[in-house]
PDB file of C-alpha atoms in Angstrom:
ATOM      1  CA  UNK Y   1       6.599  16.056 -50.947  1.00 36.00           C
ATOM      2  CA  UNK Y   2       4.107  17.605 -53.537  1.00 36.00           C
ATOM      3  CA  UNK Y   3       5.164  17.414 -57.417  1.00 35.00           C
ATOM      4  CA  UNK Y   4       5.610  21.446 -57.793  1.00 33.00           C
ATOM      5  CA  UNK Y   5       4.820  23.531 -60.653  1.00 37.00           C
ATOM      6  CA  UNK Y   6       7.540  26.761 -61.781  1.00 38.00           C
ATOM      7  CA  UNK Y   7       6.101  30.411 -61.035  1.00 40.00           C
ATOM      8  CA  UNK Y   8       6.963  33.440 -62.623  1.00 46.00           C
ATOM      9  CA  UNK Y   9       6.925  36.735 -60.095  1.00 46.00           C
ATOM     10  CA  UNK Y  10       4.646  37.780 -62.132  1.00 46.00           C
ATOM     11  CA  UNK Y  11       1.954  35.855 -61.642  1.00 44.00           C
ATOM     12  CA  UNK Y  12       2.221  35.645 -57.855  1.00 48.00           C
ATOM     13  CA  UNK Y  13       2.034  39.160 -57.639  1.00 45.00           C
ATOM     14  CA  UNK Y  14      -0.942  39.143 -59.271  1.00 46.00           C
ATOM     15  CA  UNK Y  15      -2.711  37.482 -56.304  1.00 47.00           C
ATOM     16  CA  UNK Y  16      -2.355  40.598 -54.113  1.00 46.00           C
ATOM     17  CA  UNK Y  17      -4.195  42.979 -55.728  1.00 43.00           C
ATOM     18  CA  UNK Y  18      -7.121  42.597 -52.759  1.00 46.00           C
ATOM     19  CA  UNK Y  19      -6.829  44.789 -49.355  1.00 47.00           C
ATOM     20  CA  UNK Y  20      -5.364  43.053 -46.253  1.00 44.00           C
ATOM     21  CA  UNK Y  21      -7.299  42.669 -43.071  1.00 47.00           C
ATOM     22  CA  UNK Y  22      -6.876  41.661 -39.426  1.00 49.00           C
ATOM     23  CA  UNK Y  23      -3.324  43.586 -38.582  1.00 49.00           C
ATOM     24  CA  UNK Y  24      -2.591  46.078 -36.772  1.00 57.00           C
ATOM     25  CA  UNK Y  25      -2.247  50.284 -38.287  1.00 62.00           C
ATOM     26  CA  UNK Y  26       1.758  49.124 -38.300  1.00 62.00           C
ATOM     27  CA  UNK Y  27       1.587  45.460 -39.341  1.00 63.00           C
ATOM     28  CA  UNK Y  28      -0.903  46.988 -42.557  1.00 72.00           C
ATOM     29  CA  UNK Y  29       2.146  49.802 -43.179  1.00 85.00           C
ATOM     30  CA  UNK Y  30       5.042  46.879 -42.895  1.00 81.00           C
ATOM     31  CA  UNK Y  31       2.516  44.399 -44.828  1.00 78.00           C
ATOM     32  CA  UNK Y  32       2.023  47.419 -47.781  1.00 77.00           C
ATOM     33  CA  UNK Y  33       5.094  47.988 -48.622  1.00 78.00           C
ATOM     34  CA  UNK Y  34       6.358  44.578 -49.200  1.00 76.00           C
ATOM     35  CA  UNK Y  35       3.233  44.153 -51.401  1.00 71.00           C
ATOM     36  CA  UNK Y  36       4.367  47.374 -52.885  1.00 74.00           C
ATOM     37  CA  UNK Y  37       7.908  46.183 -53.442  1.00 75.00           C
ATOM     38  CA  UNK Y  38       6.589  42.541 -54.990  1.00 66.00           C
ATOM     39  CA  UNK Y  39       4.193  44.547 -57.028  1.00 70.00           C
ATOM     40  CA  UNK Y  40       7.326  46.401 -58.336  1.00 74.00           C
ATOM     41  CA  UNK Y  41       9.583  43.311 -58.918  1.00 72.00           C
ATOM     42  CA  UNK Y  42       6.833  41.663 -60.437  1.00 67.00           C
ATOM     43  CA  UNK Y  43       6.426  44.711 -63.112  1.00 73.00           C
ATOM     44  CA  UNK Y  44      10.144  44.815 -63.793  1.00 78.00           C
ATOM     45  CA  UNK Y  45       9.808  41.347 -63.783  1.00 74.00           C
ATOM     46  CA  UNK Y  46       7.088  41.680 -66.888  1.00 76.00           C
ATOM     47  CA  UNK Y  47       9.139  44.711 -68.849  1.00 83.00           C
ATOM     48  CA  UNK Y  48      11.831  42.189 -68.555  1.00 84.00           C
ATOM     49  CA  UNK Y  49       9.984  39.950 -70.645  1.00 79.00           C
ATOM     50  CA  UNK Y  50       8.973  42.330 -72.954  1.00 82.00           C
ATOM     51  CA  UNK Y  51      12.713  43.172 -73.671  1.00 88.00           C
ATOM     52  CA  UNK Y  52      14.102  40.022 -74.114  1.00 84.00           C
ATOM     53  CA  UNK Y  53      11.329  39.317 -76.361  1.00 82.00           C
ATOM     54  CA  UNK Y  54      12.501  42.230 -78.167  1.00 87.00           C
ATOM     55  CA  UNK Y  55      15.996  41.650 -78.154  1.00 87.00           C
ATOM     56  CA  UNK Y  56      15.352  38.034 -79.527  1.00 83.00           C
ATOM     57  CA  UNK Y  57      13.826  39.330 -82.387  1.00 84.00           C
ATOM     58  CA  UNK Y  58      16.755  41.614 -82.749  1.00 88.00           C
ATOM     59  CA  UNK Y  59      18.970  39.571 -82.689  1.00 84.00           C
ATOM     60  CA  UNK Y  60      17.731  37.136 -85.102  1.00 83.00           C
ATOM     61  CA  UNK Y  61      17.549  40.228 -87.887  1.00 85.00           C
ATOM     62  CA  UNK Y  62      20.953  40.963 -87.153  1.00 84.00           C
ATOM     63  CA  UNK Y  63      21.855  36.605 -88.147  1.00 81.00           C
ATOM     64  CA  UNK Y  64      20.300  36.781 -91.159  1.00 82.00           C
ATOM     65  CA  UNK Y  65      22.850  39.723 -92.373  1.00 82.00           C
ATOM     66  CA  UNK Y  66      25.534  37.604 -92.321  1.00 76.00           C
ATOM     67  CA  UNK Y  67      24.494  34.309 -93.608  1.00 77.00           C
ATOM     68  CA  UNK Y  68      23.617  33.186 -97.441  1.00 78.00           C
ATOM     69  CA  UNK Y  69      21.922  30.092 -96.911  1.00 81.00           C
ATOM     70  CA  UNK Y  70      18.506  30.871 -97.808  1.00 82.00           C
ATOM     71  CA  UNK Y  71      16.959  27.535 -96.424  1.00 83.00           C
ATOM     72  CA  UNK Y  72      18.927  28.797 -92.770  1.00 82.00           C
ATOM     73  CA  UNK Y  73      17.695  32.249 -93.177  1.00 82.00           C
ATOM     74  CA  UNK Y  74      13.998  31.468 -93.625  1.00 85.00           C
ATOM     75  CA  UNK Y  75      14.334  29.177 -90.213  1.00 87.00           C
ATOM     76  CA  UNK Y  76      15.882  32.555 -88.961  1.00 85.00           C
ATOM     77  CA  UNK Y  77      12.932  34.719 -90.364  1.00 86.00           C
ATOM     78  CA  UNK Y  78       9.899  32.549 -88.616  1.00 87.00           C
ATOM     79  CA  UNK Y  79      11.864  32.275 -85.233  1.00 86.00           C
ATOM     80  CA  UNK Y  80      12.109  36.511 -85.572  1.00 86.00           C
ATOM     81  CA  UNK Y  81       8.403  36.347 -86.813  1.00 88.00           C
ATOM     82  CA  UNK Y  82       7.725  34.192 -83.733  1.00 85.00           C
ATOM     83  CA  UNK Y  83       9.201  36.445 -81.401  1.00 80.00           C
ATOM     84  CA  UNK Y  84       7.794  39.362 -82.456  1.00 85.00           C
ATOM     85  CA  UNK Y  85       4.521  38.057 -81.858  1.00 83.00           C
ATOM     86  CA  UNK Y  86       4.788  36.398 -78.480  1.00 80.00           C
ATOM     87  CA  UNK Y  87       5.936  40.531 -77.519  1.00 79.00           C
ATOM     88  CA  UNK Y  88       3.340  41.495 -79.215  1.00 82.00           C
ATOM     89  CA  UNK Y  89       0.634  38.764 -77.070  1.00 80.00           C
ATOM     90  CA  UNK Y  90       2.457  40.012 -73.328  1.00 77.00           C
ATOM     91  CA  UNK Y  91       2.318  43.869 -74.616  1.00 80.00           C
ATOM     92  CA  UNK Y  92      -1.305  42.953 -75.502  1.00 80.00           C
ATOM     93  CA  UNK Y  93      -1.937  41.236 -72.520  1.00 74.00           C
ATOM     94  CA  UNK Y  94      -4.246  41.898 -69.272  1.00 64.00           C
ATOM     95  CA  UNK Y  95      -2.087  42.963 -66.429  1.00 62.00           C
ATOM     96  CA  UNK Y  96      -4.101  40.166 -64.211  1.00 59.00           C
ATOM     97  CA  UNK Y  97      -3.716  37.384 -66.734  1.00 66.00           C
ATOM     98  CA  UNK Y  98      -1.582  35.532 -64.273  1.00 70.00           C
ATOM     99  CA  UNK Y  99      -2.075  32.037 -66.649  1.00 77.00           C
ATOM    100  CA  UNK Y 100      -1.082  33.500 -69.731  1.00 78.00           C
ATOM    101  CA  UNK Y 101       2.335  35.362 -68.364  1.00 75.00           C
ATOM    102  CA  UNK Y 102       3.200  32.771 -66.976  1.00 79.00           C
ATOM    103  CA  UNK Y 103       3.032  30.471 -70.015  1.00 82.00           C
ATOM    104  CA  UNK Y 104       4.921  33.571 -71.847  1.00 80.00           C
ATOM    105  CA  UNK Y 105       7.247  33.196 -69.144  1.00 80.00           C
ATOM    106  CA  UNK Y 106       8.060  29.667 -70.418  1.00 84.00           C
ATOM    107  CA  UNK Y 107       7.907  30.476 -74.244  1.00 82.00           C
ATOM    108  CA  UNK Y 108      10.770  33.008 -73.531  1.00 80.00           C
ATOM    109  CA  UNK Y 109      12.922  30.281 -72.239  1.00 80.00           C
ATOM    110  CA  UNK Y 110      12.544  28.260 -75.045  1.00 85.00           C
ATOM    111  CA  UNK Y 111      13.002  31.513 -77.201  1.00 80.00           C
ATOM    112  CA  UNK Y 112      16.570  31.788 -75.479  1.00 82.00           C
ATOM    113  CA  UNK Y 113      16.997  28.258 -75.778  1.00 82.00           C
ATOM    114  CA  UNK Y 114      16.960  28.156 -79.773  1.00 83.00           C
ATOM    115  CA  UNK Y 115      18.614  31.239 -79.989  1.00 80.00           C
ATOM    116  CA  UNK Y 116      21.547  29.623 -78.892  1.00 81.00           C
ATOM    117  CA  UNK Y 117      21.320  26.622 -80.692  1.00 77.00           C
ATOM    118  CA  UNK Y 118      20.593  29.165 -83.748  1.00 77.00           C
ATOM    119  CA  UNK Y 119      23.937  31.199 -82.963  1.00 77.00           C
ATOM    120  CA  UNK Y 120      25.823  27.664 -82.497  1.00 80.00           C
ATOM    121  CA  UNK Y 121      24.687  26.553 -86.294  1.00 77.00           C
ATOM    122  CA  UNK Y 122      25.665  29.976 -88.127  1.00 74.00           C
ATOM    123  CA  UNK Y 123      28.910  29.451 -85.977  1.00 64.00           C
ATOM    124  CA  UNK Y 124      29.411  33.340 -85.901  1.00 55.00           C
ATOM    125  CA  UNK Y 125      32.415  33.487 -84.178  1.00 44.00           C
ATOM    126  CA  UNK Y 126      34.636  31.890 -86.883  1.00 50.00           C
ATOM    127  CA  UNK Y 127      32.527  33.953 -89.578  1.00 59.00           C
ATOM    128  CA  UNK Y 128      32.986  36.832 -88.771  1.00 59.00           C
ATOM    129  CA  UNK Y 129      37.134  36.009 -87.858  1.00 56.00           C
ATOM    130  CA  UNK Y 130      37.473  35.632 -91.358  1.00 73.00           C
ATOM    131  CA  UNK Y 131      35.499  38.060 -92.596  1.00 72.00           C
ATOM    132  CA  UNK Y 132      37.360  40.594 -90.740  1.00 67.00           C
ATOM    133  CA  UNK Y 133      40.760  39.044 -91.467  1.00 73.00           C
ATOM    134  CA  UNK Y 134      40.033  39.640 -94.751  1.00 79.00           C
ATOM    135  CA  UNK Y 135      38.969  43.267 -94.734  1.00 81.00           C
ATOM    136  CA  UNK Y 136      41.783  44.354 -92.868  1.00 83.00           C
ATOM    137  CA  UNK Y 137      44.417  42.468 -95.354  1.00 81.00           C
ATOM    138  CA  UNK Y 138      42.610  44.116 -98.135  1.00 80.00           C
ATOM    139  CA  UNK Y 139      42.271  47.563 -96.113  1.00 77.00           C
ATOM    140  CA  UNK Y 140      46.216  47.751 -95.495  1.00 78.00           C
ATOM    141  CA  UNK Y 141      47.239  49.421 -99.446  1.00 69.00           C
ATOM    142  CA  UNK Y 142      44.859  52.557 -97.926  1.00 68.00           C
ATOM    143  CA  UNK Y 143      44.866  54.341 -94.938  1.00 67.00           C
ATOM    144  CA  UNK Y 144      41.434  55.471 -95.119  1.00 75.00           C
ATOM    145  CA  UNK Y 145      39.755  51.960 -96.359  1.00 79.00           C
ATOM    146  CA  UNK Y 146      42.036  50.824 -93.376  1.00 74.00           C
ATOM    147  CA  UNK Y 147      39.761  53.173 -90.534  1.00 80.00           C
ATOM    148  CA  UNK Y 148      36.681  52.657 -92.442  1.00 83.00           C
ATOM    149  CA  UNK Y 149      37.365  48.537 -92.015  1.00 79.00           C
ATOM    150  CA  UNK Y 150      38.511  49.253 -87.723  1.00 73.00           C
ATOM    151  CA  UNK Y 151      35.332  50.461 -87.636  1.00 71.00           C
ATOM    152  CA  UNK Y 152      33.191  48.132 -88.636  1.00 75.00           C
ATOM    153  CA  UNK Y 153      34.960  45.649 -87.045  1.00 79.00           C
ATOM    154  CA  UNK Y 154      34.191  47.211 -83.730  1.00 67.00           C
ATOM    155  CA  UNK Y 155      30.490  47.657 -84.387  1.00 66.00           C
ATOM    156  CA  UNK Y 156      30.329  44.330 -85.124  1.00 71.00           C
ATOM    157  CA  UNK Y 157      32.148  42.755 -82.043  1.00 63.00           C
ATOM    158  CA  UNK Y 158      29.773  45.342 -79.652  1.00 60.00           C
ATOM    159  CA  UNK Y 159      26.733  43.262 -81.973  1.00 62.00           C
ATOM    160  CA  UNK Y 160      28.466  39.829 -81.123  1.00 62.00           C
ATOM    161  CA  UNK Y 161      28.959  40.601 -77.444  1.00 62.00           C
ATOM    162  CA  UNK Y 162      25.281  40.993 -77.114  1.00 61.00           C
ATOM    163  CA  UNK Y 163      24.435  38.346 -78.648  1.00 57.00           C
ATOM    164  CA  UNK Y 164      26.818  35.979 -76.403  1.00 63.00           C
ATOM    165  CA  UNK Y 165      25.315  38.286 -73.274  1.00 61.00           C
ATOM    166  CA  UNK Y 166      21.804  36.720 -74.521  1.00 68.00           C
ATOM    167  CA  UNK Y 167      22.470  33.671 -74.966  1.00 75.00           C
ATOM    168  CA  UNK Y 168      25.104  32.988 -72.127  1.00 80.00           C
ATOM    169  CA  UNK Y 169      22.128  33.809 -69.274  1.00 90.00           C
ATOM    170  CA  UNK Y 170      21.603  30.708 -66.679  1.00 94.00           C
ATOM    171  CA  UNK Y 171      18.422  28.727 -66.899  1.00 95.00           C
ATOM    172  CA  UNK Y 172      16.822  26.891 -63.646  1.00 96.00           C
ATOM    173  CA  UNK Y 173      15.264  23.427 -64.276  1.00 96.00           C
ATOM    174  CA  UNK Y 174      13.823  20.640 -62.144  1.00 96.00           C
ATOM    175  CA  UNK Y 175      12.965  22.604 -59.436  1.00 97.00           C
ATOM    176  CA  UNK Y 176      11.852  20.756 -56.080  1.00 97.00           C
ATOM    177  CA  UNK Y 177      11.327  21.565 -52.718  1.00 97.00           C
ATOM    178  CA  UNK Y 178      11.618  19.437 -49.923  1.00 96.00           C
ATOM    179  CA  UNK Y 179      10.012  20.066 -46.198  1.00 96.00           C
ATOM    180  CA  UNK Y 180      12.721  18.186 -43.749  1.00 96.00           C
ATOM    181  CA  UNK Y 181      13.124  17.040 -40.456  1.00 95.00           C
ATOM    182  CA  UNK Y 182      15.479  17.844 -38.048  1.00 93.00           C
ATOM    183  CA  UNK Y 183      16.915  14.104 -39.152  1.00 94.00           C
ATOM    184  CA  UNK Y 184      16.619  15.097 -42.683  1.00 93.00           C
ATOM    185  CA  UNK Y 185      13.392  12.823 -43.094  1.00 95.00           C
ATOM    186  CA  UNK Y 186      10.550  14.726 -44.358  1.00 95.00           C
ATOM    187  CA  UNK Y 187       8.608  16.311 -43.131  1.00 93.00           C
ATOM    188  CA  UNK Y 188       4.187  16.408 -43.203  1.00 86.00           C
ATOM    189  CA  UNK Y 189       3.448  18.777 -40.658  1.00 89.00           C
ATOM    190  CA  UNK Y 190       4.428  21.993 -40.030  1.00 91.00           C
ATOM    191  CA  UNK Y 191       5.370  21.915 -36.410  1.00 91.00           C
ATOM    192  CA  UNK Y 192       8.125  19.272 -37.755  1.00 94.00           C
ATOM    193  CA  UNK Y 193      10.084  20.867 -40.512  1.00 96.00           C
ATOM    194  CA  UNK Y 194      12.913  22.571 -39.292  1.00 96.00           C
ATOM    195  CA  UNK Y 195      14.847  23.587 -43.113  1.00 97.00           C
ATOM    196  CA  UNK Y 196      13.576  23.469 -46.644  1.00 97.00           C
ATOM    197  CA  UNK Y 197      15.378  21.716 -49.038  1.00 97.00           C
ATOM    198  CA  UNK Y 198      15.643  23.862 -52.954  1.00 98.00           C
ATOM    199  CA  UNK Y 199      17.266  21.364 -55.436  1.00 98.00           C
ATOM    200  CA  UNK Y 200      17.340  22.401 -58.948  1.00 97.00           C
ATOM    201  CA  UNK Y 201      19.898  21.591 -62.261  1.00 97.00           C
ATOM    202  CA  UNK Y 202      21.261  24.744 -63.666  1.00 96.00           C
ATOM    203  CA  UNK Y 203      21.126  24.004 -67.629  1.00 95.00           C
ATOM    204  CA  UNK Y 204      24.438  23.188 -69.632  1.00 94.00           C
ATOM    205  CA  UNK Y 205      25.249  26.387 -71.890  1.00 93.00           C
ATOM    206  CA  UNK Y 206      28.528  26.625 -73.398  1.00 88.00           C
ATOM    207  CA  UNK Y 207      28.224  30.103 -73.981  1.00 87.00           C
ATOM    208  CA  UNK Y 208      28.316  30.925 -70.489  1.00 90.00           C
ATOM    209  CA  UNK Y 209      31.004  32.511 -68.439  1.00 89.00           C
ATOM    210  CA  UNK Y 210      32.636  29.147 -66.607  1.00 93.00           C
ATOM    211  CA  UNK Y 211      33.516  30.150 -62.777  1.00 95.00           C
ATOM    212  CA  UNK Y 212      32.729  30.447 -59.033  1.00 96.00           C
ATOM    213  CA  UNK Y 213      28.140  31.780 -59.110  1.00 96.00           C
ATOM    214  CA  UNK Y 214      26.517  32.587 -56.191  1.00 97.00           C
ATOM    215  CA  UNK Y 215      22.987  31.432 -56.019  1.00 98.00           C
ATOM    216  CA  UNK Y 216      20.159  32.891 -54.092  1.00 98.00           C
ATOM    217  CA  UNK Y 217      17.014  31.662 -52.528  1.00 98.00           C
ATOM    218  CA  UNK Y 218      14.163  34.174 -51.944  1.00 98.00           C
ATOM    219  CA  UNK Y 219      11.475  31.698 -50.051  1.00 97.00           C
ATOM    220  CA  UNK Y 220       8.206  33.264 -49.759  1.00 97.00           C
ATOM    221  CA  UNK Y 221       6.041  32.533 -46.823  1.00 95.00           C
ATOM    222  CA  UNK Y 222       2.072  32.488 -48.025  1.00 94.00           C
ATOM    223  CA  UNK Y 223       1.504  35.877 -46.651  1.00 92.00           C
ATOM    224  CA  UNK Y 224       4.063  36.922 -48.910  1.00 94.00           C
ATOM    225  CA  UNK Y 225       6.702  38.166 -46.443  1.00 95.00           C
ATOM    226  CA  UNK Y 226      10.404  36.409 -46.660  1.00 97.00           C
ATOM    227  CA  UNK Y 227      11.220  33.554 -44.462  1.00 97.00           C
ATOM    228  CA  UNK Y 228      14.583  33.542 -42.568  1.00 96.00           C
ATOM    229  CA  UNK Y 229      15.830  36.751 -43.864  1.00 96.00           C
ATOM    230  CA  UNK Y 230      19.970  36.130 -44.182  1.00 96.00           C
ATOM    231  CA  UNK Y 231      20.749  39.119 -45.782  1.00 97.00           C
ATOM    232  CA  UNK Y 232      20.350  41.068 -49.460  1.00 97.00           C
ATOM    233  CA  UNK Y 233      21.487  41.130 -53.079  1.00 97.00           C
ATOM    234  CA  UNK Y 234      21.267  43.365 -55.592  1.00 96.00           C
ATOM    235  CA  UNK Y 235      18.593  43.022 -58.393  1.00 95.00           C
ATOM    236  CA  UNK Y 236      16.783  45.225 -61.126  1.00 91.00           C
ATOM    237  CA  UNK Y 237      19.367  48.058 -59.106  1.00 92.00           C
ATOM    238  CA  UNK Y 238      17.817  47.587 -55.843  1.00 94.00           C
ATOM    239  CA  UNK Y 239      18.706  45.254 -52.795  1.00 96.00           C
ATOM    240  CA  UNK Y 240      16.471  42.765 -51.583  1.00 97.00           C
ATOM    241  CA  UNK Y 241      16.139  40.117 -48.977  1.00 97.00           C
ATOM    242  CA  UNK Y 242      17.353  36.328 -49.419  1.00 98.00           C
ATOM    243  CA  UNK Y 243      16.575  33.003 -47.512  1.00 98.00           C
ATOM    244  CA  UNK Y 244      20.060  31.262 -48.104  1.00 98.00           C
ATOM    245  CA  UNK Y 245      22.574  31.203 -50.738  1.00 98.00           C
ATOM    246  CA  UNK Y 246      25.094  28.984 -52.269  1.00 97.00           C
ATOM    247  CA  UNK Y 247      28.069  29.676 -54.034  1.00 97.00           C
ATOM    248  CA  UNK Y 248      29.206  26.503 -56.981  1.00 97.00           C
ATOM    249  CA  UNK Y 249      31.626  26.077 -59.382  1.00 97.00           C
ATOM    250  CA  UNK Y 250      30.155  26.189 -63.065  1.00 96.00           C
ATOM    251  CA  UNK Y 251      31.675  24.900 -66.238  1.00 95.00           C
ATOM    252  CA  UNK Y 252      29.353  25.132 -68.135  1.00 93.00           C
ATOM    253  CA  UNK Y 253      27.763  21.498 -68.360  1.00 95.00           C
ATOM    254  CA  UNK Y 254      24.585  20.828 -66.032  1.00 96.00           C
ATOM    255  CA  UNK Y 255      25.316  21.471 -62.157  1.00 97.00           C
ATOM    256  CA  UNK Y 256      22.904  20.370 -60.020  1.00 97.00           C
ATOM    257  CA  UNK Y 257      22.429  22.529 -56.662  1.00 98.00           C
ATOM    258  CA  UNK Y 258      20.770  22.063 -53.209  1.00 97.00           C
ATOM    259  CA  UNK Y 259      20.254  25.085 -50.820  1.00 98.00           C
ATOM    260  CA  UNK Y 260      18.914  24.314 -47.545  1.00 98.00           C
ATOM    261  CA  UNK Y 261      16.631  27.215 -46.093  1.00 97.00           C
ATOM    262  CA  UNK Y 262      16.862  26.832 -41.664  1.00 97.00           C
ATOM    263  CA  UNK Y 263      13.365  27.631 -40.132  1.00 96.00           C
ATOM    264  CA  UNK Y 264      13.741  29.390 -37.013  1.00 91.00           C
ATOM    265  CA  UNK Y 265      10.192  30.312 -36.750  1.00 92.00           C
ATOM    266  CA  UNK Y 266       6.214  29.521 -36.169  1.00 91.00           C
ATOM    267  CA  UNK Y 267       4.871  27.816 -39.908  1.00 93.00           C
ATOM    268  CA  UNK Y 268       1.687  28.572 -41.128  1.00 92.00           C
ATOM    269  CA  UNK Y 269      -0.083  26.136 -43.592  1.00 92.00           C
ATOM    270  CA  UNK Y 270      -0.287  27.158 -47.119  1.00 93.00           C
ATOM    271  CA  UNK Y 271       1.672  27.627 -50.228  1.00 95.00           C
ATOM    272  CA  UNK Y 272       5.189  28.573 -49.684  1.00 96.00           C
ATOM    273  CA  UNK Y 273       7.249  29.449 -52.974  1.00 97.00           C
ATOM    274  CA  UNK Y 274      11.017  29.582 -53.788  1.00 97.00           C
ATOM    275  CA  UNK Y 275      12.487  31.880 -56.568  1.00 97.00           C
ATOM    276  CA  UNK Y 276      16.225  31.537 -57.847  1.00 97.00           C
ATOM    277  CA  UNK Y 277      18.222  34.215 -58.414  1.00 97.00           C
ATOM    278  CA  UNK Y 278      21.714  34.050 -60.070  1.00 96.00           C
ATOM    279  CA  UNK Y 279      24.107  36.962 -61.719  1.00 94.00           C
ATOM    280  CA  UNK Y 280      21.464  39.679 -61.222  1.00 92.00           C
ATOM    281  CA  UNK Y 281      18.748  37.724 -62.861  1.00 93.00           C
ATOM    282  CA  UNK Y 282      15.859  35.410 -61.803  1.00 95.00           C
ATOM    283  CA  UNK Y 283      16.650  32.246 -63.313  1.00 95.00           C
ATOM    284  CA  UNK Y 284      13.919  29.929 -61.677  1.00 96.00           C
ATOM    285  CA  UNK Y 285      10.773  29.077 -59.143  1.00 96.00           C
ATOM    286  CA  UNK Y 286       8.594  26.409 -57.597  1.00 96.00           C
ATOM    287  CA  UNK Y 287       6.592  26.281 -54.604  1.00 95.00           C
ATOM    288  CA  UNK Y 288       5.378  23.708 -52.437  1.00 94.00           C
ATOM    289  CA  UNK Y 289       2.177  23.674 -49.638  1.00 93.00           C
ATOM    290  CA  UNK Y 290       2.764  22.901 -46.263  1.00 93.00           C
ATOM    291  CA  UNK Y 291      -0.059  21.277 -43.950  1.00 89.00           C
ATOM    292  CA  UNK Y 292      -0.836  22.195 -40.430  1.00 83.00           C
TER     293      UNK Y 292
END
């Protein structure tokens, strides 16, 4: 097993931007429009980025409204500043920098990562509770100061729900994949792997909704095309093709996960890659390279 490095779509896209040669008039029109559609995911993939980024940032304006600790709201200030100018670096950057989105890719998790641990400090939750408790037993000697007060309190819980919605997203770490077997040993050669083995650890975050998830593998064969199509899911409001899926129980502490991927079919040597989808969102990759 090779030691694996994580992937954004991004950047693999970016390695198809040459023309294809040796198929057939119908194997080029099949072969173009899945480049077409990864060329597509990998865009949406990028103005997904830039969002976040944005939304970060947005987010951390909105926290320093509602705290008075000015040592806490200058920590607040440089993580906005910080955002704002990794958004500014991926709006500024080359479509075919495939290195530098990708390291983007893994600023943005750490982004999310202390944007949660920011929204755990300021503890908004039990802030805002008595902030509001307070307006509306003030509001209740006039009718109008009473409507003024509902409505605030609503803006501010639609604020607070999109700030949990941020911070509650799944994160994909310690991602491996493992060529097996068909006695789970693994396996060197591509004539003897029969599955794939995908293990990764889905991050503890306590702000996330605890339940059944359903998690999908979308394993990418090095011409790009999707190996042992089981079906689709939806994503970025279309549906596309998965490998295998899992469904696990999360609670909201690390969960480790293994998804086996069955080859049915012929392996080519080369680079094969895995990306993790969970809740509508990519939450992961790695890829391994298979020998002859």
């Amino acid at each position: 097993m090779k030691m694996l490095r994580l992937l954004p779509l991004t950047a693999i896209m970016l390695t198809l931007a040459g023309p294809l040669t040796g198929c057939g008039e119908r194997g080029e029109t099949e072969k173009d429009k899945e480049i077409a559609e990864l060329r597509q995911l990998a865009e949406m993939d990028r103005k997904e980025m830039e969002n976040q980024y944005a939304e970060f940032a947005a987010q951390y304006g909105e926290m320093k409204k509602e705290i008075r600790d000015d040592s806490l709201v200058a920590r607040l200030d440089a993580e906005q500043r910080r955002a704002e100018a990794l958004l500014k670096e991926l709006q500024d950057l080359k479509t075919n920098s495939a290195a530098e989105i990708m390291r983007l890719k893994r600023e943005l998790a750490t982004v999310r990562a202390v944007l949660r641990d920011y929204i755990r400090q300021v503890d908004s939750l039990q802030t805002l509770n008595e902030t509001l408790t307070r307006e509306r037993d003030e509001a209740r000697s006039d009718a109008e100061r009473t409507r003024r007060e509902n409505t605030t309190i609503a803006e501010r819980n639609d604020q607070l729900s999109e700030q949990v919605a941020v911070a509650a997203q799944l994160h994909a770490t310690g991602i491996s994949i493992s060529a097996l077997k068909k006695t789970g040993k693994p396996a060197k050669r591509s004539k003897d792997i029969t599955r794939f083995a995908v293990t990764f650890t889905v991050a503890r975050n306590v702000t996330a909704k605890t339940g059944n998830r359903t998690f999908y593998i979308r394993m990418l064969k090095p011409g790009q095309d999707v190996l042992h199509k089981s079906g689709t899911f939806a994503y970025e409001n279309k549906q596309i093709d998965y490998s295998a899926q899992i469904t696990r129980e999360y609670t909201g502490e690390e969960l480790k996960v293994t998804v086996y991927v069955p080859v049915d079919e012929f392996l080519s040597a080369g680079e094969y890659t895995a990306y993790i989808f969970a809740d509508g969102q990519m939450i992961g990759s790695g890829s391994a390279t298979v020998s002859k």
